[in-house]
CSV table of C-alpha atoms in Angstrom, one decimal:
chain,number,residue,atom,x,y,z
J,1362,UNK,CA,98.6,28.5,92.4
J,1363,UNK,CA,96.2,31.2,91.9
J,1364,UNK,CA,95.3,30.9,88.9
J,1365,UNK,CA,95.2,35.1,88.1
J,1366,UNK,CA,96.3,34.6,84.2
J,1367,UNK,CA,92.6,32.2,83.3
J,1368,UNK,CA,90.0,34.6,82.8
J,1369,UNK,CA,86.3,32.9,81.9
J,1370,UNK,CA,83.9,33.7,79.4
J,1371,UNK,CA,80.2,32.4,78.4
J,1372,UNK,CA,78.4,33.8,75.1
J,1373,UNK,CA,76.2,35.4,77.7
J,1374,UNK,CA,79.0,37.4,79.9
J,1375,UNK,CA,82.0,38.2,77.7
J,1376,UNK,CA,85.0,39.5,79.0
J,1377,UNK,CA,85.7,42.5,77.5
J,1378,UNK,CA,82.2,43.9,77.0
J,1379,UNK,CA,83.9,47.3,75.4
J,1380,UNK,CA,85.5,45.6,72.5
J,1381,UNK,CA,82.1,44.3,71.4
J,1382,UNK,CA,80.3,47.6,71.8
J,1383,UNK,CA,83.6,49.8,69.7
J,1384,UNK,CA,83.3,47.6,66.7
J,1385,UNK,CA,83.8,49.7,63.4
J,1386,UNK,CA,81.1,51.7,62.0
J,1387,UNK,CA,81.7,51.2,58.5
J,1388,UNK,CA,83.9,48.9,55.7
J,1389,UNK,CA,86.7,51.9,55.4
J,1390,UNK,CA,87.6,51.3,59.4
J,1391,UNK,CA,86.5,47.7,59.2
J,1392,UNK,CA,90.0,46.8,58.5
J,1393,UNK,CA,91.8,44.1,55.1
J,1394,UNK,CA,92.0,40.7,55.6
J,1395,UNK,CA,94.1,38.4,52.5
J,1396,UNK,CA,93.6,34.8,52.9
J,1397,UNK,CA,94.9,32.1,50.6
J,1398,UNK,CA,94.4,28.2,51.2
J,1399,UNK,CA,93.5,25.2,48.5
J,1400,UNK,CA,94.8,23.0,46.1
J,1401,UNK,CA,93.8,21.5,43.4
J,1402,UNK,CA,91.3,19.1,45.0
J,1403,UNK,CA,89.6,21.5,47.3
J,1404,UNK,CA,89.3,25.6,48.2
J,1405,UNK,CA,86.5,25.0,50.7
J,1406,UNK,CA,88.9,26.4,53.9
J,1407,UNK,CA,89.6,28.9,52.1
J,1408,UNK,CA,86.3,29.8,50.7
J,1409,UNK,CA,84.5,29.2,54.1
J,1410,UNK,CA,87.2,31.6,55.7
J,1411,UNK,CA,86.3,34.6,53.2
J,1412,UNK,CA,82.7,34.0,54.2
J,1413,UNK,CA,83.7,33.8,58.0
J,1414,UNK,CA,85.4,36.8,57.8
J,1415,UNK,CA,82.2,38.6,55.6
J,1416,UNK,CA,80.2,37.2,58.6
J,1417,UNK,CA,82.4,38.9,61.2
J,1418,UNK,CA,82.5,41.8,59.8
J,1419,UNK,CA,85.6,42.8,58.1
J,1420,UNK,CA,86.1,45.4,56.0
J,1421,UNK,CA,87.4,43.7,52.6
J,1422,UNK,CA,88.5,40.4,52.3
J,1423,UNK,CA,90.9,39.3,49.1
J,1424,UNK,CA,91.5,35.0,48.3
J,1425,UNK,CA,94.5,33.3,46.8
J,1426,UNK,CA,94.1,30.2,45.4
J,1427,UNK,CA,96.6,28.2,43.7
J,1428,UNK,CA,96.5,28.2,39.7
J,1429,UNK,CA,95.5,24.7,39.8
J,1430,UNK,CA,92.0,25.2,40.6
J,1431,UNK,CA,91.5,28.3,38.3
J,1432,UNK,CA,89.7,26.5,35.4
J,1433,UNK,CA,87.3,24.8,38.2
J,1434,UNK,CA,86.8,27.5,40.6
J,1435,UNK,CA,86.9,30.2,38.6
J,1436,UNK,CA,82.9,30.8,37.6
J,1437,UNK,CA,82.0,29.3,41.0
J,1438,UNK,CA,83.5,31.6,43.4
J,1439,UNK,CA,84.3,35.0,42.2
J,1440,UNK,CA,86.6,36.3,44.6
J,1441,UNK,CA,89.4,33.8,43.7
J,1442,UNK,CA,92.6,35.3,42.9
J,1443,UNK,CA,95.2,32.7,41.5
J,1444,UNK,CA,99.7,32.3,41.9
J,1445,UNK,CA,101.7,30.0,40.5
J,1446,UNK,CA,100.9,25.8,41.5
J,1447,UNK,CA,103.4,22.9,41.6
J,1448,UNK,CA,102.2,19.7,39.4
J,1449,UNK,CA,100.5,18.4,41.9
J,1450,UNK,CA,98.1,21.3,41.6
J,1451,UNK,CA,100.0,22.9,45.5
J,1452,UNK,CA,101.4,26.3,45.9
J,1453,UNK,CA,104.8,26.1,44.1
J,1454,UNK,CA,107.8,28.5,45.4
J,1455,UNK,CA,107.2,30.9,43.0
J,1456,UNK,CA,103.6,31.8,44.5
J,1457,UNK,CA,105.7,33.7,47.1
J,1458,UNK,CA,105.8,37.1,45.4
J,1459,UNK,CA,101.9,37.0,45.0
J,1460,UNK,CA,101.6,36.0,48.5
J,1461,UNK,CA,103.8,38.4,49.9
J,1462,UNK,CA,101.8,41.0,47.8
J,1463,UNK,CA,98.6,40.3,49.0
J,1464,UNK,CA,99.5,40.0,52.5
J,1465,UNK,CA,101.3,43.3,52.3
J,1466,UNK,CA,97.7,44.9,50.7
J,1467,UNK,CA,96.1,43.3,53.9
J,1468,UNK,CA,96.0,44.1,58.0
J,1469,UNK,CA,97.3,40.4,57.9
J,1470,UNK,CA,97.0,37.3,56.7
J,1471,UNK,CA,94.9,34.1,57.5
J,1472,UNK,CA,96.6,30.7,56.0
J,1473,UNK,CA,93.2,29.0,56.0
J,1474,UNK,CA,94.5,25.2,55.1
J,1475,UNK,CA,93.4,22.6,52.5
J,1476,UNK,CA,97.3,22.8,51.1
J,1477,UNK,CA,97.6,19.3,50.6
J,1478,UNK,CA,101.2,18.1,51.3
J,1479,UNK,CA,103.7,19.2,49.6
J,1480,UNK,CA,107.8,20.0,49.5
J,1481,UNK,CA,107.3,23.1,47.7
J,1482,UNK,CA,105.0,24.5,49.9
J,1483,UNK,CA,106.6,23.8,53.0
J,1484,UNK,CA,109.3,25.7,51.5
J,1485,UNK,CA,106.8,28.6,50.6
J,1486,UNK,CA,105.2,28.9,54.5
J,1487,UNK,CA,108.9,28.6,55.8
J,1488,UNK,CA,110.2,31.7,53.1
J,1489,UNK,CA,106.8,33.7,54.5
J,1490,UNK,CA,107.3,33.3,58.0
J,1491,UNK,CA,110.9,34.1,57.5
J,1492,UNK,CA,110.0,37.3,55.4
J,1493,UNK,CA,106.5,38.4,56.1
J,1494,UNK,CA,105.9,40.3,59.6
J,1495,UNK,CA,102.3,41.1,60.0
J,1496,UNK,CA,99.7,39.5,61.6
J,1497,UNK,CA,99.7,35.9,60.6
J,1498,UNK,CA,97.6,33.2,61.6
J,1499,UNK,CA,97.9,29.8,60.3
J,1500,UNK,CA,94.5,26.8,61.0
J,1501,UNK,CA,93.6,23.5,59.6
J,1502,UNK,CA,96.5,21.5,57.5
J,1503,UNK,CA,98.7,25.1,57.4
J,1504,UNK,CA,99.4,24.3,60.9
J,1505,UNK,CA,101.2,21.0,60.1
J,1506,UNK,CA,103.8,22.6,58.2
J,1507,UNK,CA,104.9,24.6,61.0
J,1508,UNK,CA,104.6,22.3,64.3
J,1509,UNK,CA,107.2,20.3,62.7
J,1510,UNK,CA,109.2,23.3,62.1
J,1511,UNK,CA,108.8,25.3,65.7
J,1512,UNK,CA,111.3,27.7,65.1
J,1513,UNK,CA,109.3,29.5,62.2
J,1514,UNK,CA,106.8,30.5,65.0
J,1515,UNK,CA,107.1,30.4,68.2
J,1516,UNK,CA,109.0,33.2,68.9
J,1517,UNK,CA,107.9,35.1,65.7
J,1518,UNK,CA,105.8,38.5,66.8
J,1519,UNK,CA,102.1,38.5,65.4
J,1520,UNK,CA,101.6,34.8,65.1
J,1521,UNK,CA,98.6,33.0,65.5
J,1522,UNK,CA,97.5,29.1,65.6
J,1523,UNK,CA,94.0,28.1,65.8
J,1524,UNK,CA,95.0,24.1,66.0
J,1525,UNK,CA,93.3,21.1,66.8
J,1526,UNK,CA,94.5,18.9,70.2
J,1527,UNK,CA,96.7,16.8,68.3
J,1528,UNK,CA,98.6,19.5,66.3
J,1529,UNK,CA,99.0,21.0,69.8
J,1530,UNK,CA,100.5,17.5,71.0
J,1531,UNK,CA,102.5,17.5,67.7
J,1532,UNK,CA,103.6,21.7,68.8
J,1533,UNK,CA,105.0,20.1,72.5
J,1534,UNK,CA,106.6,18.1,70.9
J,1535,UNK,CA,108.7,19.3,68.2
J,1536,UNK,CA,109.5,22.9,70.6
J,1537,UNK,CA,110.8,20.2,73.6
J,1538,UNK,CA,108.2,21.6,75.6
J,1539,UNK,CA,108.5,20.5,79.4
J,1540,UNK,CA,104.9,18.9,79.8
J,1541,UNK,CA,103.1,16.5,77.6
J,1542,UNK,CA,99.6,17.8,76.1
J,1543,UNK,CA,97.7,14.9,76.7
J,1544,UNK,CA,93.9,14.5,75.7
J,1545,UNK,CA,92.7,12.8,78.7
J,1546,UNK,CA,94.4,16.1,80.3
J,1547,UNK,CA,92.1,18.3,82.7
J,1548,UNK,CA,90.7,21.8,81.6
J,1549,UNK,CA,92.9,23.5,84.9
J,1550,UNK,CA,96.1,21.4,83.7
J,1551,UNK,CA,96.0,22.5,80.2
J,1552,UNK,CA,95.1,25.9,81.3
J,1553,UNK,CA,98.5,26.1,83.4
J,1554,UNK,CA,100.5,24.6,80.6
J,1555,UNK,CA,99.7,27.1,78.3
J,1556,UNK,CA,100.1,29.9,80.6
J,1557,UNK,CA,103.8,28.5,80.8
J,1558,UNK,CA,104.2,27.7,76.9
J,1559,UNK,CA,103.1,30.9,76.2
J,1560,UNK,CA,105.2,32.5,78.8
J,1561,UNK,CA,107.7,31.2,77.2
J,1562,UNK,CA,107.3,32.3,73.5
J,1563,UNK,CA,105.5,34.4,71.1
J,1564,UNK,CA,103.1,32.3,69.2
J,1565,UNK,CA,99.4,33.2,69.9
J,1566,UNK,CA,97.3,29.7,70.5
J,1567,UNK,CA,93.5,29.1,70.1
J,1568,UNK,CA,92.5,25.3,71.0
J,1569,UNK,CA,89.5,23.2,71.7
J,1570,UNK,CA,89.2,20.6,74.7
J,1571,UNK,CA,86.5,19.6,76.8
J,1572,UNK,CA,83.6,22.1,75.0
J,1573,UNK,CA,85.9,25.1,75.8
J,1574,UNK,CA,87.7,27.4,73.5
J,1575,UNK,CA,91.0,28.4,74.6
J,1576,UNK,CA,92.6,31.4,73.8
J,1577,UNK,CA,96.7,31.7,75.2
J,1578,UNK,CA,99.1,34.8,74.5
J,1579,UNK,CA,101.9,36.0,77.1
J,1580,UNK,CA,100.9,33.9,79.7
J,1581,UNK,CA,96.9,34.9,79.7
J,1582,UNK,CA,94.5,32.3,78.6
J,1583,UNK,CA,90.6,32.5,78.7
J,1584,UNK,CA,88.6,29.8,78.3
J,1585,UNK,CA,84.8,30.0,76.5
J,1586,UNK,CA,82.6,27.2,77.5
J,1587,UNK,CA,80.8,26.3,74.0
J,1588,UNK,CA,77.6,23.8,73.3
J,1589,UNK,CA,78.1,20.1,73.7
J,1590,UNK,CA,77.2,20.0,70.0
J,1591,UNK,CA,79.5,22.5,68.4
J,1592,UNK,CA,80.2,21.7,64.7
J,1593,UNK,CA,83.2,21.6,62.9
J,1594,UNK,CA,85.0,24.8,64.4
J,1595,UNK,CA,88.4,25.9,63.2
J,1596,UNK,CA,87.8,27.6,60.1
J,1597,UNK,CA,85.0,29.7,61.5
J,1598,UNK,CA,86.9,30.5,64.7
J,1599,UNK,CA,90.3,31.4,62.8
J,1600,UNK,CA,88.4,34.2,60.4
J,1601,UNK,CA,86.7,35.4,63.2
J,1602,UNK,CA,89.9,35.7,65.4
J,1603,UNK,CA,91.6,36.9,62.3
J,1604,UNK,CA,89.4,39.9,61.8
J,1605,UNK,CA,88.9,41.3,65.3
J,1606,UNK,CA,92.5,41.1,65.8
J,1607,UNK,CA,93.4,43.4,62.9
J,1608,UNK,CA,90.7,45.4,64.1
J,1609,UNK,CA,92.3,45.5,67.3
J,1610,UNK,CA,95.8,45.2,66.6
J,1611,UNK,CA,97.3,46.3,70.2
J,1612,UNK,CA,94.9,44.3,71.6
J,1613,UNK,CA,95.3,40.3,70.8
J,1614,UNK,CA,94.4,38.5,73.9
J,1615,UNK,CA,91.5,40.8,74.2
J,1616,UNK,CA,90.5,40.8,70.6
J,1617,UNK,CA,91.0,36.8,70.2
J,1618,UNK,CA,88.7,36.0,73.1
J,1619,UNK,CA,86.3,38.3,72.2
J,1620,UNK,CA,85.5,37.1,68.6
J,1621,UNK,CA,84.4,33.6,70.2
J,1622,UNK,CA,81.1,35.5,71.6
């Protein structure tokens, strides 16, 4: 096999050297990035996102937060925008029109996590896959509502997953992939595997294993060798990824791999 679809990259030699140099000049071209996340025992993913994305430089970021936390959260951060909650202080159905509002406002839409679990919501992720089709990228607990229903993503155009090993594992699963993603796996094996699962279907994939980032759409994967002491990495890498995509629409595979450096 030879291997032509794994392209490497190290923080010192990225792979597409251009992207980095073209970034936007100002907020105007810097591009809109909505982001909800939390219930009402946390807003820290999505909070941390709206940072990440502030960090890596996008042009105006906008945060929905469930109801639930609006008395709480409200003074502390600022940027909170609120939509309906269930009792259990989740994202009820009826948040759908607000979240469908602020993802239409944005370039796309990061579902940052820290949803708790929850009927109502599950039906609220499945009624925004089904409706919603800009960029859409889904990390932390967000992604468990959708790797046990593969059908709302995989072949959906503009999706993104920035999941840990075991929701991949859980993703192989529930799509009947033909391989198992196993974690005592090797770095070339899982490199093939996604070549193939992303051959296959739609969905955009950013994963962790053995100190490497990988990054996996329409068959190309990269892999970016990080520090034996990375700290806890989804969040951070899902904002980033979010914002140089929309900043580079036409370009994902490009854009994705490039926000790791």
């Amino acid at each position: 096999m030879d291997h032509t679809y794994w392209h490497k990259q190290t923080k010192d030699k990225p792979l597409f050297a251009d992207l980095l140099w073209s970034r936007p000049e100002n907020r105007i071209q810097a591009g809109k990035l909505a982001i909800i996340g939390g219930n009402a025992h946390g807003f820290a993913a999505a909070a941390e996102a709206y940072m990440a994305a502030e960090e890596a430089g996008v042009g105006t970021g906008r945060v929905l937060l469930p109801d639930s936390l609006q008395k709480t959260v409200g003074r502390v951060f600022e940027a909170g925008e609120y939509a309906p909650s269930t009792p259990s202080g989740s994202f009820s159905q009826k948040a759908l029109t607000d979240v469908l509002s602020i993802a239409q406002w944005g370039d796309g839409l990061l579902v940052a996590g820290d949803l708790g679990r929850n009927s109502e919501t599950a039906i609220l992720i499945e009624a925004l896959c089904r409706t919603y089709s800009g960029q859409l990228t889904f990390t932390k607990d967000a992604v468990n509502y959708v790797v046990v229903a593969p059908e709302l993503v995989l072949d959906r155009v503009n999706t993104l997953l920035v999941l840990s090993f075991s929701q991949l594992q859980k993703l192989g699963t529930s799509s009947h992939f033909s391989h198992p993603f196993t974690f005592d796996m090797g770095l070339l094996q899982l490199i093939d595997y996604l070549h193939e699962f992303t051959t296959k279907h739609k969905v955009y994939i950013v994963v962790k294993h053995l100190n490497n980032i990988l990054v996996a759409t329409g068959g190309q994967v990269s892999t970016t060798k990080l520090p034996d002491d990375l700290p806890i990495w989804r969040i951070t890498t899902a904002a980033h990824a979010s914002v140089w995509w929309i900043q580079n629409p036409t370009k994902p595979f490009e854009a994705l791999t490039s926000s790791l450096v």
